[in-house]
PDB file of C-alpha atoms in Angstrom:
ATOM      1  CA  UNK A   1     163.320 135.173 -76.345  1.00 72.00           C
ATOM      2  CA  UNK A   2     165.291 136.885 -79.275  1.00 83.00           C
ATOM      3  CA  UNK A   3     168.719 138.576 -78.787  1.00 89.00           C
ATOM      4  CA  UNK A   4     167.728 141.799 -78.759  1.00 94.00           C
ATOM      5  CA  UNK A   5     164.354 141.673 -76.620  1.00 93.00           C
ATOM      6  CA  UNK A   6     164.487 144.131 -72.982  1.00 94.00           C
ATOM      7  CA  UNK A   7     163.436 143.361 -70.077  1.00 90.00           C
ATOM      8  CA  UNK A   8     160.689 145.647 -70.550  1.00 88.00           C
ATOM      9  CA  UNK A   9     159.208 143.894 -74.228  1.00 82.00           C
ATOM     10  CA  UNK A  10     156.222 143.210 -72.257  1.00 84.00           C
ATOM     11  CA  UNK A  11     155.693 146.918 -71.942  1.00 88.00           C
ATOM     12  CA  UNK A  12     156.406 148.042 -75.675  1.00 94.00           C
ATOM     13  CA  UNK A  13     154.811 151.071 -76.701  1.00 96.00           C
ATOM     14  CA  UNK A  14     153.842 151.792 -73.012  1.00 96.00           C
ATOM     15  CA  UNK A  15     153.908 154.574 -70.923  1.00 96.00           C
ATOM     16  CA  UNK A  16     154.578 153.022 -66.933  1.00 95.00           C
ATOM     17  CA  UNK A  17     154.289 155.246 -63.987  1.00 95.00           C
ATOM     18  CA  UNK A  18     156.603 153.098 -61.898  1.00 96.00           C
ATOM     19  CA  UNK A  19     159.504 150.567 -62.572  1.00 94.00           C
ATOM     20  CA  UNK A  20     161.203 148.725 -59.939  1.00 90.00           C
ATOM     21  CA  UNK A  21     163.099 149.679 -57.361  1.00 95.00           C
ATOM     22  CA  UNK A  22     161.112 152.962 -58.158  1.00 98.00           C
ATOM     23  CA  UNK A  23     157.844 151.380 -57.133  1.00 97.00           C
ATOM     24  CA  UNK A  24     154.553 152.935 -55.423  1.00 97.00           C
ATOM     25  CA  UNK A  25     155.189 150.532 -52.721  1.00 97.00           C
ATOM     26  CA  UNK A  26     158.088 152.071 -52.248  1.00 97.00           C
ATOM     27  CA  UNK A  27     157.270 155.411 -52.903  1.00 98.00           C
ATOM     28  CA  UNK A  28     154.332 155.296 -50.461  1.00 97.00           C
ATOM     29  CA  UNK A  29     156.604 153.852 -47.528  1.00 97.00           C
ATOM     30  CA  UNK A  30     159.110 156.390 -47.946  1.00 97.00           C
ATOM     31  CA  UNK A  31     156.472 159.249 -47.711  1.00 97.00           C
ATOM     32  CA  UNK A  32     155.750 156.835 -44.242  1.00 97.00           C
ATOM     33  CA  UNK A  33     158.630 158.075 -42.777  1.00 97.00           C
ATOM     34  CA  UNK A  34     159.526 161.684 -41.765  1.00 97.00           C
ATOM     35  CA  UNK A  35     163.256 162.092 -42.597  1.00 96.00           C
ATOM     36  CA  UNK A  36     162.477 160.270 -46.114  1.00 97.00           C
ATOM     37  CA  UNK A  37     159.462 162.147 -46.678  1.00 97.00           C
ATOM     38  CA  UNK A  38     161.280 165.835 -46.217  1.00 97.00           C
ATOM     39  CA  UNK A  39     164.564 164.543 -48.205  1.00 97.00           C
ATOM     40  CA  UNK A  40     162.138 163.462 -51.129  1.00 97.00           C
ATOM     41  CA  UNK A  41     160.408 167.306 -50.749  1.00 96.00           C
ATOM     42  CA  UNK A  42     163.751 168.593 -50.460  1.00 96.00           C
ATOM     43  CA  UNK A  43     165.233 167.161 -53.548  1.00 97.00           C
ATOM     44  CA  UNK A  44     162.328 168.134 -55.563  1.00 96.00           C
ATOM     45  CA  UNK A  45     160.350 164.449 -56.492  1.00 98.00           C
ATOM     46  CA  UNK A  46     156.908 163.984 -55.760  1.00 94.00           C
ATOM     47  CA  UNK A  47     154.207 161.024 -56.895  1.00 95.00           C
ATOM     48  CA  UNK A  48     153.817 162.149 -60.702  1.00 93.00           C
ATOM     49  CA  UNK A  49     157.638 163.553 -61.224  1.00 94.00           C
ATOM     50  CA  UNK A  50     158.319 160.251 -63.481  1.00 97.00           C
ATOM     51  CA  UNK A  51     157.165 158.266 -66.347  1.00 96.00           C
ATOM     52  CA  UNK A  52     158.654 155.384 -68.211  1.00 97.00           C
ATOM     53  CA  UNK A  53     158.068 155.755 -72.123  1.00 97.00           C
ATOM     54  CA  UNK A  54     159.248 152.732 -73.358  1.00 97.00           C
ATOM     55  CA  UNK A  55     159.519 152.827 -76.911  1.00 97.00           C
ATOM     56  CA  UNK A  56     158.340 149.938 -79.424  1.00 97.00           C
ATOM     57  CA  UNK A  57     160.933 147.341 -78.489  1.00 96.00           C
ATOM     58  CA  UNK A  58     160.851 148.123 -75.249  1.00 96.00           C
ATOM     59  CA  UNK A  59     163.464 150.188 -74.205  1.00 97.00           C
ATOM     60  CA  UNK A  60     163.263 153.900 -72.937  1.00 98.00           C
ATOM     61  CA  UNK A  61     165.016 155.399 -75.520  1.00 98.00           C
ATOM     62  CA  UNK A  62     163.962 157.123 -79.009  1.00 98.00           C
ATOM     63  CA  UNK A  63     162.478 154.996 -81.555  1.00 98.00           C
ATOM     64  CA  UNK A  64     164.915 152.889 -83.004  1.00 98.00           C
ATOM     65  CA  UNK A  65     165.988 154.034 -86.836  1.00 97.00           C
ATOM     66  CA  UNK A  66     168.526 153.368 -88.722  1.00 96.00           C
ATOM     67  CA  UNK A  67     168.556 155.983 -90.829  1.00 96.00           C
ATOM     68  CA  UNK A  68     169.169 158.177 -88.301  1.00 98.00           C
ATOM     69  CA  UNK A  69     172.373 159.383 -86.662  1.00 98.00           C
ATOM     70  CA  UNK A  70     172.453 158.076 -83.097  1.00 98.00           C
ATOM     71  CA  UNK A  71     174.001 157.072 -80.393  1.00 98.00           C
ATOM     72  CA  UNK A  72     173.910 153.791 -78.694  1.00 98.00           C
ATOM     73  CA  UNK A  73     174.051 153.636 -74.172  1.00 98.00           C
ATOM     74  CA  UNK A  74     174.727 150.050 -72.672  1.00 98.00           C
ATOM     75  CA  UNK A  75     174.394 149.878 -69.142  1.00 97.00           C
ATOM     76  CA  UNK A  76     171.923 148.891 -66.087  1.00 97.00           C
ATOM     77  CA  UNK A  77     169.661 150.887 -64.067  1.00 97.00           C
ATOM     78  CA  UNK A  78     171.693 153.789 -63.927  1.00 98.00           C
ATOM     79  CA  UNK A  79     171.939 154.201 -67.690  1.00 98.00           C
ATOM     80  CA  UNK A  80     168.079 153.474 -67.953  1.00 98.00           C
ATOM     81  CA  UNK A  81     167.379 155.844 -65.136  1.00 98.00           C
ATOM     82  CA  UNK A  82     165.337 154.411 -62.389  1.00 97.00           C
ATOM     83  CA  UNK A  83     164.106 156.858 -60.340  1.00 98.00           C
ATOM     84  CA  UNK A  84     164.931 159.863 -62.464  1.00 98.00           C
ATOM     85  CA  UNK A  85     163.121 161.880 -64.900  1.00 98.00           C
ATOM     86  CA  UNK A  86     163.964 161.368 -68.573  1.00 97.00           C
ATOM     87  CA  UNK A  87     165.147 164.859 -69.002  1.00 98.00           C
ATOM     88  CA  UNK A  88     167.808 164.204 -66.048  1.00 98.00           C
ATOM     89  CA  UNK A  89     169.267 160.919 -66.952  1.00 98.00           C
ATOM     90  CA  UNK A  90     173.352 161.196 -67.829  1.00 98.00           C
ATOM     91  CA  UNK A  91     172.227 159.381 -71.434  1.00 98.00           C
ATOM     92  CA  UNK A  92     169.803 162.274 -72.222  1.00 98.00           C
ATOM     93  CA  UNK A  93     171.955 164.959 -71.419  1.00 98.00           C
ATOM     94  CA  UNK A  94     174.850 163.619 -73.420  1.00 98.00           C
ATOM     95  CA  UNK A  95     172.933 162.868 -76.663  1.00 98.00           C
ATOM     96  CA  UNK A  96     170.869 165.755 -76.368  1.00 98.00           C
ATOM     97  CA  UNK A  97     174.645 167.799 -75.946  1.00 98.00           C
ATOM     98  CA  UNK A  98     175.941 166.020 -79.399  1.00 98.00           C
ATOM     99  CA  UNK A  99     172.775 165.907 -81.440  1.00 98.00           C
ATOM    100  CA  UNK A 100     172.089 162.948 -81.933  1.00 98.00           C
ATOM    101  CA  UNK A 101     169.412 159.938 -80.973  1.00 98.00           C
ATOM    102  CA  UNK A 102     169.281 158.759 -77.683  1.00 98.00           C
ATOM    103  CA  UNK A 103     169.179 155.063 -78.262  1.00 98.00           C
ATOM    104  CA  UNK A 104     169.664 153.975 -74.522  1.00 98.00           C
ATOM    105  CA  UNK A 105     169.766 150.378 -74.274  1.00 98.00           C
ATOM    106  CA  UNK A 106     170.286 150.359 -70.646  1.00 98.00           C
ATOM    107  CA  UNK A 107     168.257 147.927 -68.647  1.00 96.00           C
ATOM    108  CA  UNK A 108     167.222 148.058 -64.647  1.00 94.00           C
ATOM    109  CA  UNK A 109     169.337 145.028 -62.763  1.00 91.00           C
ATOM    110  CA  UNK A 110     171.367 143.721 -65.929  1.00 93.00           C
ATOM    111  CA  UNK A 111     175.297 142.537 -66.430  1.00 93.00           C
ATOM    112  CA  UNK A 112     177.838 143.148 -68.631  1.00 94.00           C
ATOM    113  CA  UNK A 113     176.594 139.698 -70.204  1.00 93.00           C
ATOM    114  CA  UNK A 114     173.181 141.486 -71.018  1.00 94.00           C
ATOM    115  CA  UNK A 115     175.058 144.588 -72.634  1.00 96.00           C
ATOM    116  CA  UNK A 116     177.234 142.110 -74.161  1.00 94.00           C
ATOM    117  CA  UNK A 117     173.651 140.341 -75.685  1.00 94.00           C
ATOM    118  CA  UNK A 118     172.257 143.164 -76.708  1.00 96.00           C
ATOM    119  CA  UNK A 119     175.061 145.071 -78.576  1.00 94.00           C
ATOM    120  CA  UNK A 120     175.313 141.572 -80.414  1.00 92.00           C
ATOM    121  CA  UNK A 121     172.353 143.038 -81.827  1.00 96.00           C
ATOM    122  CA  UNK A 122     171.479 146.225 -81.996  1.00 97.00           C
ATOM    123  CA  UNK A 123     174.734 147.656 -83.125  1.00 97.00           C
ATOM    124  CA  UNK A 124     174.543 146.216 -86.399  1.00 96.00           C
ATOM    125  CA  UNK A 125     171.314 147.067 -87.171  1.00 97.00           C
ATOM    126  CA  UNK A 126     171.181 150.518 -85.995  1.00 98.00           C
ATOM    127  CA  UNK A 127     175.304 151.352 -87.119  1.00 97.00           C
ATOM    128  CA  UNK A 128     175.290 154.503 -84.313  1.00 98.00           C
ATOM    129  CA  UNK A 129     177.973 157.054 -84.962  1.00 98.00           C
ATOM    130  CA  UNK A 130     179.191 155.473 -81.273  1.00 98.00           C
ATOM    131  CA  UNK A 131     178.237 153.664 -78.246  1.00 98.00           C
ATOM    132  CA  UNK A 132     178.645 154.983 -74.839  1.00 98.00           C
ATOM    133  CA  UNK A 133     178.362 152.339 -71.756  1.00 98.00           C
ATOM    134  CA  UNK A 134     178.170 152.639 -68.089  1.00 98.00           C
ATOM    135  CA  UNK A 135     179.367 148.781 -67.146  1.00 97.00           C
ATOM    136  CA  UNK A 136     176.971 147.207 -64.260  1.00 95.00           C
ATOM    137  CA  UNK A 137     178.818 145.758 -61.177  1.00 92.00           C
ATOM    138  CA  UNK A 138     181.414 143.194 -62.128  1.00 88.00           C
ATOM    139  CA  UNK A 139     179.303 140.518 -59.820  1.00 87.00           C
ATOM    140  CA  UNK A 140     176.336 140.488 -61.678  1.00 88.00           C
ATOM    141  CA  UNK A 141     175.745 137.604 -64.569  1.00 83.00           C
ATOM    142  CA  UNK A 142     172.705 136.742 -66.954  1.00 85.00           C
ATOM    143  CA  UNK A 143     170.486 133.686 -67.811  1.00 75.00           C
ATOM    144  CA  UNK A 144     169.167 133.566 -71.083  1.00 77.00           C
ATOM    145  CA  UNK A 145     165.346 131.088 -71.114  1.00 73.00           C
ATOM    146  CA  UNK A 146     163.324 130.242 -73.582  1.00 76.00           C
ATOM    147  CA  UNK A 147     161.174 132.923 -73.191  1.00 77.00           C
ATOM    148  CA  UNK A 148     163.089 135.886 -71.113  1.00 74.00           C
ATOM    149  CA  UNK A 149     166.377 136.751 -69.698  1.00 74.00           C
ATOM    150  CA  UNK A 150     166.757 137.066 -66.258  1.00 69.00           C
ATOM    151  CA  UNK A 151     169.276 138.751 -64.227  1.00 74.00           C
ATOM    152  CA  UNK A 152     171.735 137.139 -61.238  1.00 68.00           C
ATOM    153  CA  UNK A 153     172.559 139.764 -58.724  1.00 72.00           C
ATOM    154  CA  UNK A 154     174.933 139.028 -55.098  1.00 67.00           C
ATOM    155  CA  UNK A 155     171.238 140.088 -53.412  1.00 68.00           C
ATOM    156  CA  UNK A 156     169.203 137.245 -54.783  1.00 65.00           C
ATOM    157  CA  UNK A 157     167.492 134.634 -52.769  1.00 63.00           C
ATOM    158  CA  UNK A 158     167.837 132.282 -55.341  1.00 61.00           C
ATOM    159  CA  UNK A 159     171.024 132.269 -56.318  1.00 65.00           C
ATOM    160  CA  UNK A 160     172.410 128.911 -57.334  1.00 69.00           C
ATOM    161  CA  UNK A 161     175.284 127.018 -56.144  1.00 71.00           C
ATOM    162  CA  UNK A 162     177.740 126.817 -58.924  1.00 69.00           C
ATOM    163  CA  UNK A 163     176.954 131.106 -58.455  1.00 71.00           C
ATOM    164  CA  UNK A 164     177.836 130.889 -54.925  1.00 74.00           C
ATOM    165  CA  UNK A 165     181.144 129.721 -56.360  1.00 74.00           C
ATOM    166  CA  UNK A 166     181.662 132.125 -59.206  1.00 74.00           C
ATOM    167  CA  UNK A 167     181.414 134.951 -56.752  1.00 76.00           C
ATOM    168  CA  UNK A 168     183.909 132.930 -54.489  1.00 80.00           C
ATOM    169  CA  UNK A 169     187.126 133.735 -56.638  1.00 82.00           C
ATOM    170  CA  UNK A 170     187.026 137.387 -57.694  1.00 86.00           C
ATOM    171  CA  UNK A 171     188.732 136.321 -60.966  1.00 86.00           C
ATOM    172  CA  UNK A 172     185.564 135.387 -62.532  1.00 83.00           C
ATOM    173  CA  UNK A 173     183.885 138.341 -62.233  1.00 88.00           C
ATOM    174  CA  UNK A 174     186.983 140.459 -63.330  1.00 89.00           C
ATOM    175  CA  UNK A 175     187.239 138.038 -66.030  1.00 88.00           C
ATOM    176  CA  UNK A 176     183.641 138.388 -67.436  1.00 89.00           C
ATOM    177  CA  UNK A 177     183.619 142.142 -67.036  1.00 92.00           C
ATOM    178  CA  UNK A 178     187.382 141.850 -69.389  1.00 91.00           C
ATOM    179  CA  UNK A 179     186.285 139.846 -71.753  1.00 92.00           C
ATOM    180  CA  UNK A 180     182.464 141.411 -72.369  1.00 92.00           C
ATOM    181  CA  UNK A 181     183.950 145.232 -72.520  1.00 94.00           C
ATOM    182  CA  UNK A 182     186.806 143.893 -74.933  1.00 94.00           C
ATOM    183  CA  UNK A 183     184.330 142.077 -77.150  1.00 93.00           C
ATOM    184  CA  UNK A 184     181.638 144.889 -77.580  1.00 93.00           C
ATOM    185  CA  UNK A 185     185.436 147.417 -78.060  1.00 93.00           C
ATOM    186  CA  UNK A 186     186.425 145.232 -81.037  1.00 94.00           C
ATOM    187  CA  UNK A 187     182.964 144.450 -82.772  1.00 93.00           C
ATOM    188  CA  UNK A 188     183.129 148.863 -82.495  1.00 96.00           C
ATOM    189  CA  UNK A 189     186.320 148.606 -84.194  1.00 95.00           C
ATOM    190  CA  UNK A 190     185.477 146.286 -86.990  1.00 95.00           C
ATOM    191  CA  UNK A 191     182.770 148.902 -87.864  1.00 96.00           C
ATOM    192  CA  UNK A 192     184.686 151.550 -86.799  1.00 97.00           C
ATOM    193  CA  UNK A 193     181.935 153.329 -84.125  1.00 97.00           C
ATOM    194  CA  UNK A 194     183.659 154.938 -81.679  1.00 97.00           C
ATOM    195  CA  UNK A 195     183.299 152.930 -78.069  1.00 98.00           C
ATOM    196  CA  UNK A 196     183.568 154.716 -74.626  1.00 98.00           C
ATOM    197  CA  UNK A 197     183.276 152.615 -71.528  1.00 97.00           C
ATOM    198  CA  UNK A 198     183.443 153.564 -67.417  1.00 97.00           C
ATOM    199  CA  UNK A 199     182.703 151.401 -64.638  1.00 95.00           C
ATOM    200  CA  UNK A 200     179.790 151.979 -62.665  1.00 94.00           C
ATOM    201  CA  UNK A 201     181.873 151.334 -59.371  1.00 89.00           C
ATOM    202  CA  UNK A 202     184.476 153.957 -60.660  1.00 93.00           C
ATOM    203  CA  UNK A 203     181.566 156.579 -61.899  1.00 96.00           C
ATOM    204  CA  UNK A 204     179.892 155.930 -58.113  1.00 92.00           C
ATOM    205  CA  UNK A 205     182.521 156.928 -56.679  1.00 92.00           C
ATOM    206  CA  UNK A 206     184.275 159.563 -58.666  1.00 93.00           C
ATOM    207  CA  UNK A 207     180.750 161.536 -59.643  1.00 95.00           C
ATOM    208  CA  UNK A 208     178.950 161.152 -56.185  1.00 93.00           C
ATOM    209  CA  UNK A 209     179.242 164.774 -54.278  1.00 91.00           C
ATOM    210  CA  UNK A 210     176.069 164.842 -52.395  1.00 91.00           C
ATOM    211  CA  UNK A 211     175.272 161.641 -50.115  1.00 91.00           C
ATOM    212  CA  UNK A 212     171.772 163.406 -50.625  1.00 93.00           C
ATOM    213  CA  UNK A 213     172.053 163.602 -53.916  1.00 97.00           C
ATOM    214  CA  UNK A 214     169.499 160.598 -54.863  1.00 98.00           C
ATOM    215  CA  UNK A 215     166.597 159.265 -57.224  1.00 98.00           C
ATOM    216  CA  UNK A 216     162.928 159.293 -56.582  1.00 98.00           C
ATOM    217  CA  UNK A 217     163.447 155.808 -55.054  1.00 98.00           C
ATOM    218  CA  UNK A 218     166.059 156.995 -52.252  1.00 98.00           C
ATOM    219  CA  UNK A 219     168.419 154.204 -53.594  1.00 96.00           C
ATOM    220  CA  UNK A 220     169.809 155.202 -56.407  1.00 97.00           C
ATOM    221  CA  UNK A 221     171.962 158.384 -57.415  1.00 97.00           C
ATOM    222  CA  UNK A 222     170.346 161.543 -58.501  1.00 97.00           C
ATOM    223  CA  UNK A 223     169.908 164.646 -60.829  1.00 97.00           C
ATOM    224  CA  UNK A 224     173.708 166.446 -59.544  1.00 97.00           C
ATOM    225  CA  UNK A 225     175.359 162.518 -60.257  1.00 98.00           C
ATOM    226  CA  UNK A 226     173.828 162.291 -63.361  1.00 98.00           C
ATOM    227  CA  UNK A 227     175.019 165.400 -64.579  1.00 98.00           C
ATOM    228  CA  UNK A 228     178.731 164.535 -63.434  1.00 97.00           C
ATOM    229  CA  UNK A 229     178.596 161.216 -65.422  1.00 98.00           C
ATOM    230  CA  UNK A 230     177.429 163.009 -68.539  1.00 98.00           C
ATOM    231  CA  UNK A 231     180.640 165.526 -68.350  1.00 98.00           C
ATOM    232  CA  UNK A 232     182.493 163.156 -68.128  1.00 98.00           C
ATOM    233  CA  UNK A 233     181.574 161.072 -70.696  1.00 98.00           C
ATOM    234  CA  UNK A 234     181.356 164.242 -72.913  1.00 98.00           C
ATOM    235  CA  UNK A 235     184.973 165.096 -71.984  1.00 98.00           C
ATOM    236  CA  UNK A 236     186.106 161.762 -73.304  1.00 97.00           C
ATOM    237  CA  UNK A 237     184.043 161.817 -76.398  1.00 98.00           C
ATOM    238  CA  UNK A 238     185.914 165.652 -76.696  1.00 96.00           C
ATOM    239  CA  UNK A 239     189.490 164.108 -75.825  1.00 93.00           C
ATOM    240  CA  UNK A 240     189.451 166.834 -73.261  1.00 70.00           C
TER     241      UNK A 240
END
């Protein structure tokens, strides 16, 4: 793999109709159920609401150019946007508010390693006027191989034994999460891009009104959340 491949390289150029945990299998069981099917009718998603254009390196995000003013997101599934229309996602609305290129690097199930990975390169090659990141969950870690990257979560059945004892002293996490939002902060710096950075556990909690208020795939949050996250990202970028 090269430094700055997605998760989704397989899929460059592509189009995708569903992207895990916004799956048809999913979607289909939900619409199974009565209370999921109404909250899904309710909140306004149906089979075709979504697709996944995945630009030519993979990532769902405006063609990559560096000629271009834009702005760079780092995050996971909630800067990607699983289970949310393209127009809705927090990333969207805040580039689309500021003018610029939305050059989301966010990727569905990643760490603050992967962000750390892939600002290594894409900042420099793209020099965005600034980058904007929504940091994963602290307990989540990457795995570089030869030929992908693959993502640790707390969830996984696989989950190796010198992981079960990372997530046994909370000072690893809170140390990897320190020391990957302070390197992509002073790489910024040196080039003098503007960083802003929130925690996804702070941004669930502070921009969640609506326990209702969710993604096509039930599980994550929705159109109302997303729009909270992208005022207050905007307020920061504003000093306000």
């Amino acid at each position: 793999m090269k430094l700055g491949d997605s998760f989704y390289y397989r899929d460059r150029n592509t189009t995708i109709n569903w992207c895990p945990s916004d799956s048809e299998s999913v979607w289909k069981k939900n619409m199974r159920v009565e209370h999921s099917k109404n909250l899904l009718q309710t909140l306004g998603w149906h089979e075709g609401s979504i697709q996944y254009q995945l630009n030519s390196h993979g990532f769902r995000a405006d063609e990559f150019n560096s000629e271009e003013d834009g702005i760079i997101f780092l995050g996971c599934s909630y800067t990607f946007g699983i289970g949310m229309d393209a127009e809705s996602m927090w990333a969207h609305k805040v580039a689309n508010q500021l003018k610029l290129k939305n050059w989301n690097l966010g990727q569905g199930g990643c760490s603050n390693d992967t962000c750390y990975r892939l600002r290594s390169y894409w900042i420099p090659e793209l020099k965005p006027k600034m980058v904007v990141m929504l940091a994963p969950p602290k307990f989540r870690m990457e795995i570089c191989q030869p030929t992908l990257a693959e993502g640790f979560l707390p969830t996984d059945k696989n989950i190796k034994e010198f992981y079960k004892n990372w997530l046994s002293t909370d000072i690893n996490s809170n140390l990897n999460i320190r020391k990957n939002v302070d390197g992509l902060h002073l790489l910024c710096n040196q080039m003098n891009i503007p960083f802003y950075c929130m925690l996804s556990d702070d941004a669930i909690i502070s921009c969640r009104e609506n326990s209702k208020d969710l993604a096509r795939d039930l599980l994550h949050p929705g159109r109302i959340w997303n729009q909270n996250v992208a005022n207050k990202f905007l307020e920061m970028i504003n000093g306000v």
